[in-house]
Short mmCIF file of C-alpha atoms in Angstrom, two decimals:
data_model
loop_
_atom_site.label_atom_id
_atom_site.label_comp_id
_atom_site.label_asym_id
_atom_site.label_seq_id
_atom_site.Cartn_x
_atom_site.Cartn_y
_atom_site.Cartn_z
CA MET F 1 222.54 208.12 122.85
CA GLN F 2 224.71 210.92 123.26
CA ASP F 3 226.88 211.35 120.04
CA TRP F 4 224.60 211.50 117.18
CA GLN F 5 227.09 211.99 114.26
CA GLY F 6 226.35 209.96 111.37
CA LYS F 7 223.80 207.81 113.20
CA LYS F 8 220.81 207.19 110.82
CA VAL F 9 217.41 208.06 113.06
CA VAL F 10 213.94 207.51 111.39
CA ILE F 11 211.26 209.84 112.44
CA VAL F 12 207.84 209.06 112.00
CA GLY F 13 205.25 211.77 112.30
CA ALA F 14 206.00 215.14 110.71
CA ALA F 15 203.96 217.15 113.20
CA ARG F 16 205.47 219.30 116.05
CA GLN F 17 207.06 216.49 117.85
CA GLY F 18 209.01 215.08 114.69
CA LEU F 19 209.79 218.51 113.41
CA ALA F 20 211.45 219.54 116.60
CA LEU F 21 213.22 216.07 116.60
CA ALA F 22 214.22 216.35 112.91
CA ARG F 23 215.81 220.05 113.76
CA TYR F 24 217.63 218.98 116.82
CA LEU F 25 219.15 215.54 115.62
CA SER F 26 220.18 216.97 112.12
CA ARG F 27 221.85 220.09 114.21
CA HIS F 28 224.10 217.46 115.97
CA GLY F 29 225.28 215.60 113.06
CA ALA F 30 222.54 212.79 112.67
CA ARG F 31 221.27 211.28 109.28
CA VAL F 32 217.63 212.31 109.47
CA VAL F 33 214.85 210.60 107.76
CA LEU F 34 211.29 211.84 108.38
CA ASN F 35 208.65 209.83 107.73
CA ASP F 36 204.87 210.48 107.34
CA ARG F 37 201.77 209.09 105.75
CA ARG F 38 200.85 212.09 103.90
CA PRO F 39 202.31 212.60 100.30
CA LEU F 40 205.05 215.18 100.07
CA ALA F 41 202.66 217.44 98.27
CA GLU F 42 200.81 218.01 101.40
CA LEU F 43 203.82 218.62 103.67
CA GLN F 44 204.74 222.02 101.81
CA ALA F 45 204.51 224.02 105.25
CA GLU F 46 206.45 221.58 107.11
CA GLN F 47 209.30 221.04 104.60
CA GLN F 48 209.68 225.17 104.71
CA GLU F 49 210.30 224.78 108.43
CA LEU F 50 213.28 222.15 107.86
CA HIS F 51 214.37 224.51 104.86
CA GLY F 52 218.33 224.24 104.95
CA LEU F 53 218.44 221.10 107.21
CA PRO F 54 219.98 217.84 105.59
CA VAL F 55 216.72 216.06 105.95
CA GLU F 56 215.66 213.08 103.86
CA TRP F 57 211.78 213.07 103.42
CA GLU F 58 209.97 209.61 102.80
CA CYS F 59 206.20 210.05 102.79
CA GLY F 60 202.98 208.71 101.63
CA GLY F 61 203.41 205.36 103.44
CA HIS F 62 205.72 203.64 105.96
CA PRO F 63 207.78 200.90 104.10
CA LEU F 64 209.72 198.71 106.27
CA SER F 65 212.66 199.61 103.94
CA LEU F 66 213.15 202.80 106.25
CA LEU F 67 214.62 200.41 108.65
CA ALA F 68 217.79 199.58 106.56
CA GLY F 69 220.73 200.58 108.69
CA ALA F 70 218.57 202.67 111.00
CA ASP F 71 220.14 203.27 114.48
CA LEU F 72 217.26 204.52 116.02
CA LEU F 73 213.12 204.68 115.39
CA CYS F 74 211.29 207.78 116.75
CA ILE F 75 207.82 207.81 116.89
CA SER F 76 205.35 210.99 117.54
CA GLY F 77 202.69 210.55 119.81
CA GLY F 78 199.73 209.80 117.57
CA VAL F 79 201.64 207.00 116.13
CA PRO F 80 200.38 203.70 117.38
CA LEU F 81 202.83 201.01 118.88
CA ASP F 82 200.89 198.21 116.63
CA MET F 83 201.75 199.87 113.32
CA PRO F 84 203.86 197.40 111.13
CA LEU F 85 206.70 199.52 111.11
CA VAL F 86 207.02 199.65 114.59
CA VAL F 87 206.18 195.97 115.16
CA GLU F 88 209.05 195.18 112.94
CA ALA F 89 211.57 197.44 114.16
CA LYS F 90 211.10 195.93 117.72
CA ARG F 91 211.25 192.49 116.33
CA ARG F 92 214.59 193.50 115.01
CA GLY F 93 215.73 194.92 118.41
CA LEU F 94 216.07 198.31 117.12
CA PRO F 95 215.38 201.16 119.87
CA LEU F 96 212.36 203.26 120.17
CA SER F 97 212.55 206.86 121.41
CA ASN F 98 210.79 210.01 120.94
CA ASP F 99 211.24 214.15 121.29
CA SER F 100 210.72 213.89 125.24
CA GLN F 101 212.95 211.06 125.93
CA ILE F 102 215.77 212.42 124.05
CA PHE F 103 215.16 215.92 125.68
CA LEU F 104 215.16 214.34 129.30
CA GLU F 105 218.73 212.79 128.13
CA ALA F 106 220.06 216.12 126.88
CA ALA F 107 218.27 218.60 129.56
CA PRO F 108 221.26 220.28 131.45
CA CYS F 109 218.82 221.33 134.28
CA ARG F 110 216.14 219.97 136.64
CA VAL F 111 213.16 218.89 134.94
CA VAL F 112 209.30 218.92 136.20
CA GLY F 113 207.15 216.15 134.42
CA ILE F 114 203.26 216.73 134.46
CA THR F 115 200.76 213.83 133.26
CA GLY F 116 197.41 212.62 134.20
CA SER F 117 193.95 211.83 132.66
CA ALA F 118 192.85 215.32 132.80
CA GLY F 119 193.95 218.98 134.24
CA LYS F 120 197.59 218.35 132.93
CA THR F 121 197.96 221.70 130.67
CA THR F 122 196.14 223.95 133.20
CA THR F 123 198.66 222.46 135.88
CA THR F 124 201.73 222.57 133.88
CA THR F 125 200.65 226.54 132.58
CA LEU F 126 200.05 227.50 136.13
CA VAL F 127 203.53 226.16 137.41
CA GLY F 128 205.12 227.60 134.67
CA ARG F 129 203.61 231.24 135.83
CA ILE F 130 204.93 230.03 139.45
CA ALA F 131 208.68 229.65 137.89
CA GLN F 132 208.06 233.16 136.08
CA GLN F 133 207.56 234.96 139.32
CA ALA F 134 210.53 232.86 140.74
CA TYR F 135 212.85 233.26 137.82
CA PRO F 136 214.12 237.01 137.12
CA ALA F 137 215.00 235.76 133.63
CA GLY F 138 210.94 235.20 133.18
CA LEU F 139 209.19 232.09 131.29
CA LEU F 140 210.44 231.23 128.07
CA SER F 141 208.13 229.07 126.01
CA ALA F 142 210.02 226.79 123.64
CA GLY F 143 209.83 227.45 119.95
CA SER F 144 211.59 227.12 116.59
CA ASN F 145 213.77 230.09 116.86
CA LEU F 146 215.81 229.87 119.91
CA THR F 147 219.28 229.56 118.66
CA ASN F 148 220.32 233.29 119.50
CA ILE F 149 218.80 233.08 123.20
CA GLU F 150 221.71 233.05 125.79
CA PRO F 151 220.14 233.59 129.50
CA ARG F 152 222.55 234.97 131.61
CA GLN F 153 220.66 234.26 134.51
CA PRO F 154 218.35 231.25 135.89
CA GLY F 155 215.10 230.78 133.60
CA GLY F 156 212.19 228.50 133.51
CA TRP F 157 211.06 226.93 130.08
CA VAL F 158 207.52 225.38 129.68
CA GLY F 159 206.46 223.01 126.91
CA GLY F 160 206.22 219.55 125.71
CA ASN F 161 202.97 218.01 125.00
CA ILE F 162 201.24 221.51 126.03
CA GLY F 163 202.49 222.43 122.46
CA ASN F 164 206.21 223.67 122.36
CA PRO F 165 208.45 220.77 122.14
CA LEU F 166 211.37 221.63 124.31
CA LEU F 167 213.92 220.25 122.35
CA ASP F 168 214.16 223.29 120.43
CA ALA F 169 215.44 225.14 123.44
CA VAL F 170 217.77 222.46 124.99
CA ASP F 171 220.86 223.77 123.55
CA VAL F 172 220.75 227.46 125.24
CA MET F 173 219.25 225.75 128.57
CA GLN F 174 221.65 226.35 131.52
CA PRO F 175 222.05 224.19 134.56
CA ASP F 176 220.28 226.78 136.88
CA ASP F 177 217.21 226.62 134.81
CA LEU F 178 214.08 224.59 135.40
CA ALA F 179 212.23 222.77 132.53
CA ILE F 180 208.30 222.18 133.04
CA ILE F 181 207.28 219.66 130.68
CA GLU F 182 203.80 218.06 130.09
CA LEU F 183 203.66 214.38 129.23
CA SER F 184 201.02 212.31 127.68
CA SER F 185 200.50 208.55 128.14
CA PHE F 186 201.57 208.43 124.34
CA GLN F 187 204.61 209.70 125.25
CA LEU F 188 205.36 207.67 128.32
CA GLU F 189 204.58 204.32 126.95
CA ILE F 190 208.12 203.96 125.59
CA MET F 191 210.03 206.28 127.80
CA THR F 192 212.89 204.87 129.80
CA ARG F 193 214.00 208.17 131.54
CA SER F 194 212.08 209.95 134.55
CA PRO F 195 212.17 213.56 135.50
CA GLN F 196 213.60 214.89 138.62
CA VAL F 197 210.02 216.18 139.76
CA ALA F 198 207.17 213.84 138.42
CA ALA F 199 203.58 214.55 138.97
CA ILE F 200 200.67 212.12 138.43
CA LEU F 201 197.50 214.15 138.82
CA ASN F 202 194.81 211.32 138.46
CA LEU F 203 193.64 208.31 136.21
CA THR F 204 190.45 207.98 134.93
CA PRO F 205 189.29 206.19 131.73
CA ASN F 206 190.67 207.69 128.84
CA HIS F 207 192.53 206.50 125.60
CA LEU F 208 191.46 203.08 125.75
CA ASP F 209 191.06 203.18 121.87
CA ARG F 210 194.65 203.25 122.03
CA HIS F 211 195.85 201.39 125.07
CA GLY F 212 193.00 198.81 125.41
CA THR F 213 192.84 198.38 128.83
CA MET F 214 193.06 200.63 132.06
CA GLN F 215 195.98 198.34 133.27
CA ALA F 216 198.08 199.21 129.86
CA TYR F 217 196.90 202.80 130.36
CA ALA F 218 198.10 202.89 133.90
CA ALA F 219 201.13 201.16 133.21
CA ALA F 220 201.99 203.88 130.58
CA LYS F 221 201.45 206.60 133.11
CA ALA F 222 203.60 205.21 135.90
CA HIS F 223 206.88 205.21 133.50
CA ILE F 224 206.93 208.66 134.53
CA LEU F 225 207.95 207.63 138.21
CA GLN F 226 209.67 204.26 137.58
CA ASN F 227 213.12 205.59 136.56
CA GLN F 228 213.62 207.99 139.21
CA SER F 229 216.23 208.07 141.99
CA ALA F 230 216.03 208.10 145.74
CA GLN F 231 217.17 211.89 145.26
CA ASP F 232 213.98 212.81 143.16
CA VAL F 233 210.49 213.70 144.16
CA ALA F 234 207.18 212.26 143.30
CA VAL F 235 203.65 214.29 143.38
CA LEU F 236 200.65 212.54 143.89
CA GLY F 237 196.68 213.43 144.57
CA HIS F 238 195.97 211.92 148.03
CA ASP F 239 192.41 212.04 147.31
CA ALA F 240 192.54 212.05 143.45
CA THR F 241 191.01 209.46 141.53
CA GLY F 242 193.33 206.71 140.92
CA SER F 243 196.60 208.74 141.91
CA LEU F 244 197.74 207.13 145.03
CA THR F 245 197.71 203.54 142.79
CA PHE F 246 201.16 204.82 142.08
CA ARG F 247 202.01 205.08 145.34
CA GLU F 248 204.33 201.56 145.34
CA ALA F 249 206.12 203.31 142.39
CA VAL F 250 207.38 205.95 144.38
CA ARG F 251 211.28 205.93 144.68
CA GLY F 252 212.04 209.15 146.51
CA ARG F 253 210.33 211.88 148.22
CA LEU F 254 206.48 212.08 148.26
CA VAL F 255 204.35 215.33 148.14
CA THR F 256 200.61 214.89 147.84
CA TYR F 257 197.80 217.36 147.17
CA GLY F 258 194.09 217.13 147.93
CA LEU F 259 191.12 218.79 149.03
CA SER F 260 190.97 217.00 152.17
CA GLU F 261 194.11 216.77 154.60
CA PRO F 262 197.66 214.65 153.64
CA PRO F 263 197.56 211.16 155.63
CA ALA F 264 199.33 211.37 158.83
CA GLY F 265 203.26 211.86 158.40
CA GLN F 266 202.82 213.18 154.84
CA GLU F 267 203.42 216.45 153.46
CA GLY F 268 201.58 218.33 150.94
CA THR F 269 198.70 220.94 150.01
CA PHE F 270 195.26 220.70 151.02
CA LEU F 271 192.02 222.78 151.56
CA ARG F 272 190.80 223.68 154.86
CA GLU F 273 188.01 226.19 155.63
CA GLY F 274 188.30 228.19 152.52
CA TYR F 275 192.16 228.38 152.63
CA LEU F 276 194.83 226.43 150.53
CA LYS F 277 197.30 225.45 153.18
CA LEU F 278 200.76 223.54 152.95
CA ARG F 279 201.90 220.95 155.48
CA SER F 280 205.53 220.36 155.77
CA LEU F 281 207.40 218.13 158.16
CA ASP F 282 209.65 220.01 160.52
CA GLY F 283 211.88 216.96 162.07
CA GLY F 284 209.08 214.64 161.43
CA GLN F 285 206.37 216.88 163.34
CA PRO F 286 203.89 218.24 160.69
CA GLN F 287 203.58 222.00 160.45
CA ASP F 288 200.53 223.87 158.56
CA SER F 289 201.13 227.37 156.75
CA LEU F 290 199.03 229.35 154.73
CA LEU F 291 199.46 229.49 151.09
CA MET F 292 196.67 231.72 150.10
CA PRO F 293 192.55 231.96 150.28
CA GLN F 294 190.51 230.27 147.82
CA SER F 295 188.86 233.27 146.78
CA ALA F 296 192.27 234.00 145.24
CA ILE F 297 191.20 231.35 142.48
CA HIS F 298 189.58 232.84 139.19
CA LEU F 299 188.98 229.54 137.64
CA ARG F 300 185.32 227.63 137.87
CA GLY F 301 185.03 224.24 139.20
CA GLU F 302 186.18 222.03 141.86
CA HIS F 303 188.59 220.16 139.31
CA ASN F 304 190.28 223.85 139.07
CA LEU F 305 190.84 223.98 142.51
CA ARG F 306 192.58 220.46 142.25
CA ASN F 307 194.46 221.90 139.58
CA VAL F 308 195.75 224.65 141.68
CA LEU F 309 196.43 222.42 144.58
CA ALA F 310 198.43 220.17 142.51
CA ALA F 311 200.59 223.18 140.96
CA CYS F 312 201.13 224.24 144.35
CA ALA F 313 202.49 220.94 145.41
CA ILE F 314 204.47 220.72 142.34
CA ALA F 315 206.16 223.99 143.15
CA VAL F 316 207.31 222.93 146.64
CA ALA F 317 208.65 219.72 145.10
CA ALA F 318 210.63 221.84 142.77
CA GLY F 319 211.81 224.26 145.68
CA LEU F 320 209.81 227.16 144.32
CA PRO F 321 209.30 229.72 147.04
CA VAL F 322 205.90 229.64 148.73
CA GLU F 323 205.36 233.53 148.44
CA VAL F 324 205.24 233.49 144.70
CA MET F 325 202.49 231.50 144.56
CA ARG F 326 199.86 233.74 145.56
CA ALA F 327 200.78 236.49 142.67
CA ALA F 328 200.93 233.43 140.41
CA VAL F 329 197.35 232.12 141.11
CA GLN F 330 195.98 235.49 141.40
CA ASP F 331 196.97 236.51 137.82
CA PHE F 332 196.13 233.14 136.34
CA ARG F 333 192.62 233.31 134.09
CA GLY F 334 193.10 229.81 132.73
CA VAL F 335 193.88 228.48 129.21
CA PRO F 336 192.52 228.65 125.96
CA HIS F 337 189.80 225.91 125.08
CA ARG F 338 189.18 224.90 129.06
CA LEU F 339 186.21 226.40 130.39
CA GLN F 340 187.10 229.85 128.34
CA PHE F 341 184.30 232.38 128.55
CA VAL F 342 183.60 233.54 125.01
CA ARG F 343 181.04 236.10 125.21
CA ALA F 344 177.80 237.09 126.72
CA TRP F 345 174.87 236.66 123.79
CA ARG F 346 171.15 237.06 124.69
CA GLY F 347 171.51 237.08 128.09
CA ALA F 348 173.51 233.78 128.08
CA ASP F 349 177.10 233.05 128.91
CA TRP F 350 179.20 230.97 126.21
CA TYR F 351 181.93 228.74 127.07
CA ASN F 352 184.40 226.85 125.31
CA ASP F 353 185.82 223.58 126.66
CA SER F 354 186.85 221.99 123.61
CA ILE F 355 189.77 220.30 125.61
CA ALA F 356 187.00 217.96 126.98
CA THR F 357 188.00 214.89 125.02
CA ALA F 358 186.64 212.21 127.52
CA PRO F 359 183.26 212.11 129.36
CA GLU F 360 184.88 212.28 132.48
CA ARG F 361 186.22 215.71 131.56
CA SER F 362 182.61 216.90 130.50
CA ILE F 363 181.50 216.06 133.44
CA ALA F 364 183.85 217.90 135.66
CA ALA F 365 182.89 220.91 133.39
CA ILE F 366 179.25 220.58 133.84
CA ARG F 367 179.66 220.21 137.58
CA SER F 368 181.26 223.83 137.37
CA PHE F 369 178.02 225.81 136.88
CA VAL F 370 174.92 226.16 138.96
CA GLU F 371 172.93 228.05 135.89
CA PRO F 372 170.66 226.44 133.37
CA LEU F 373 172.72 224.76 130.86
CA VAL F 374 172.67 224.07 127.03
CA LEU F 375 175.42 221.54 126.44
CA LEU F 376 176.96 220.71 123.00
CA ALA F 377 178.69 217.13 123.27
CA GLY F 378 179.97 214.67 120.50
CA GLY F 379 182.78 213.92 118.71
CA ARG F 380 184.61 211.03 117.96
CA ASP F 381 184.39 208.27 120.90
CA LYS F 382 187.58 206.76 122.46
CA ASP F 383 185.71 203.52 123.52
CA LEU F 384 184.66 205.17 126.77
CA PRO F 385 181.54 204.57 128.84
CA TRP F 386 179.09 207.28 128.80
CA ASP F 387 176.86 206.01 131.48
CA GLU F 388 178.19 208.71 134.33
CA PHE F 389 178.03 211.41 131.69
CA THR F 390 174.11 210.70 130.81
CA GLU F 391 173.58 210.38 134.66
CA THR F 392 175.18 213.73 135.19
CA VAL F 393 173.23 215.18 132.44
CA SER F 394 170.13 213.99 133.99
CA ARG F 395 170.61 216.11 136.84
CA ARG F 396 172.43 219.35 135.47
CA VAL F 397 171.60 219.89 131.67
CA ASP F 398 168.32 221.16 130.44
CA ARG F 399 169.07 221.15 126.76
CA LEU F 400 171.36 218.84 124.95
CA VAL F 401 172.88 219.21 121.48
CA ILE F 402 174.78 216.36 120.12
CA LEU F 403 176.95 215.85 117.13
CA GLY F 404 179.66 214.22 115.63
CA GLU F 405 180.45 210.35 115.16
CA ALA F 406 179.56 209.57 118.66
CA ALA F 407 176.02 210.94 118.52
CA ASP F 408 174.46 207.35 118.20
CA LYS F 409 176.26 206.34 121.26
CA ILE F 410 175.51 209.22 123.47
CA LEU F 411 171.95 208.96 122.21
CA GLN F 412 171.63 205.46 123.04
CA ALA F 413 173.11 206.19 126.50
CA VAL F 414 170.57 208.99 127.15
CA GLU F 415 167.40 206.38 126.16
CA ASP F 416 169.06 203.75 128.42
CA ARG F 417 169.37 206.11 131.12
CA ARG F 418 165.40 207.42 130.60
CA SER F 419 164.15 203.94 130.69
CA THR F 420 165.53 203.00 134.10
CA LYS F 421 163.03 203.25 136.86
CA LYS F 422 165.20 206.29 138.09
CA GLY F 423 163.76 208.11 135.15
CA TRP F 424 165.12 211.92 134.52
CA THR F 425 165.34 214.45 137.24
CA ARG F 426 164.55 217.27 135.31
CA PRO F 427 162.90 217.87 131.57
CA LEU F 428 165.24 217.85 128.75
CA THR F 429 165.32 218.57 124.97
CA CYS F 430 167.64 216.60 123.13
CA THR F 431 168.76 217.53 119.39
CA ARG F 432 170.97 215.80 117.13
CA CYS F 433 173.02 218.03 114.38
CA LYS F 434 175.72 217.03 111.66
CA ASN F 435 178.49 219.41 112.47
CA LEU F 436 179.65 221.93 115.37
CA GLN F 437 178.63 224.99 113.09
CA GLU F 438 174.93 223.60 113.02
CA ALA F 439 175.11 222.80 116.69
CA VAL F 440 176.17 226.64 117.53
CA ARG F 441 173.16 227.73 115.50
CA VAL F 442 170.92 225.13 117.09
CA ALA F 443 172.04 226.52 120.48
CA ALA F 444 171.52 229.98 119.66
CA ALA F 445 167.85 229.30 118.72
CA LEU F 446 167.47 227.15 122.10
CA VAL F 447 169.05 229.84 124.48
CA GLN F 448 167.30 231.92 127.15
CA PRO F 449 168.84 234.43 129.40
CA GLY F 450 170.37 233.19 132.26
CA ASP F 451 171.53 230.07 130.48
CA VAL F 452 175.22 228.76 130.09
CA VAL F 453 175.93 227.50 126.62
CA LEU F 454 178.82 225.15 127.31
CA LEU F 455 180.88 223.32 124.44
CA SER F 456 182.08 220.23 126.62
CA PRO F 457 182.11 217.53 123.84
CA GLY F 458 183.26 214.41 125.88
CA GLY F 459 184.83 212.96 122.24
CA THR F 460 188.04 213.92 120.42
CA SER F 461 187.77 216.41 117.33
CA PHE F 462 189.44 214.09 114.73
CA ASP F 463 185.81 213.50 113.34
CA GLU F 464 185.71 216.92 111.99
CA PHE F 465 188.74 219.02 113.18
CA ARG F 466 192.61 218.46 112.80
CA ASP F 467 192.69 218.78 117.08
CA PHE F 468 190.62 220.20 120.02
CA GLU F 469 192.17 223.75 119.54
CA GLU F 470 190.94 223.93 115.91
CA ARG F 471 187.62 222.99 117.23
CA GLY F 472 187.55 225.41 119.81
CA GLU F 473 188.93 228.40 117.72
CA CYS F 474 185.88 227.34 115.09
CA PHE F 475 183.50 227.71 117.87
CA VAL F 476 184.88 230.93 119.54
CA ARG F 477 184.50 232.24 115.78
CA TRP F 478 181.22 231.20 115.29
CA VAL F 479 179.74 232.18 118.45
CA ASN F 480 181.28 235.50 117.94
CA GLU F 481 179.70 236.02 114.63
CA LEU F 482 176.32 235.45 116.03
CA PRO F 483 174.44 238.87 115.35
#
């Protein structure tokens, strides 16, 4: 749909995605109805953001009457597809869309899309930094006040699920620009457009409380590739968990990345003897070139090494110069809430990894340290297994502080592990807390010089906080308040 004039569009969800979509569609002449389960009295800040725009508000529930005369239903990422309003819309044959789909339809420039079970934001941010080095106009993060920006030379844009809906900037993008967008499985599961460069970093169990099965979760991720053309590029990990299961969905050129060398006849980035390298195909013959030494990377953990290799492969696929990658990687110190160093206190280093909302991500964080660990874990469970998590804890963690709705499930997994014949390979103290603030106080009492205190929950934040960012910000504040 390109002509929005007079079209009735119902948007479900008045958070960042929904607000950006309401701004864009109302500017283009659509009749926008913004719907949210919260009562209108709790949405004063959201109403202020849309002040002056002809947006109708329907709040406090999701009545089916919203669909009367509607031309399109747009749902935010957190809206489940089994919501009665969505089910009824599908029954009536009403098209579904979201902010990312509409952005892809409207973008005048090439788009890089990045998804995966883990590492999306770090990789997306780093690709954006590489674009910043490559484009003289610099990297422009989308926001709500971009109507007066008129780039006079090519620029890079970064946003999407990373926090900045790119629809806010699409009207000022130019054909020579490059847009880099992070996409979640929630967004992808209804999308029928693919970016020109599409990367799936990995596939591990996640969001099964939403998707139900790994097959459904993988199918949602695959949408990022399925509508590409023969002229487009896919980026997959040739040794990343689950990534190459999408090989059959590749329509055009394939670039891979991994710790090992690419398969025969395949171009990609890889690690050899402490150096990041690029294998290109010159007339069908492999040719290896140096990207940078591994020592140029300032991020902890093997997972972050993979993220850097992925970012370099994506940059190659997008046509960004190889020479700019080194400077971008050397300057990159990570993203908040992702193994973020907070402070040294009483001889211990404290780290915030609030982004770890699945056990798999906590495992990667734990493996990034060799120091004695005090681990803070818990939150809301996503119907994911904790067996491998407790196996890793049994080998790497000295003191475990458990909190949140998932506490009973984690404790049971710990006890099950302890009861096996394999036993526990090192002493472990296990303490249960009511909330994160109490967990910080408990960790402060347990900590010893030389320790690392790591918040890497393995569950979502919704049992106590608005999102993982609020959880991480509170953790940072409470750690910095320790006397």
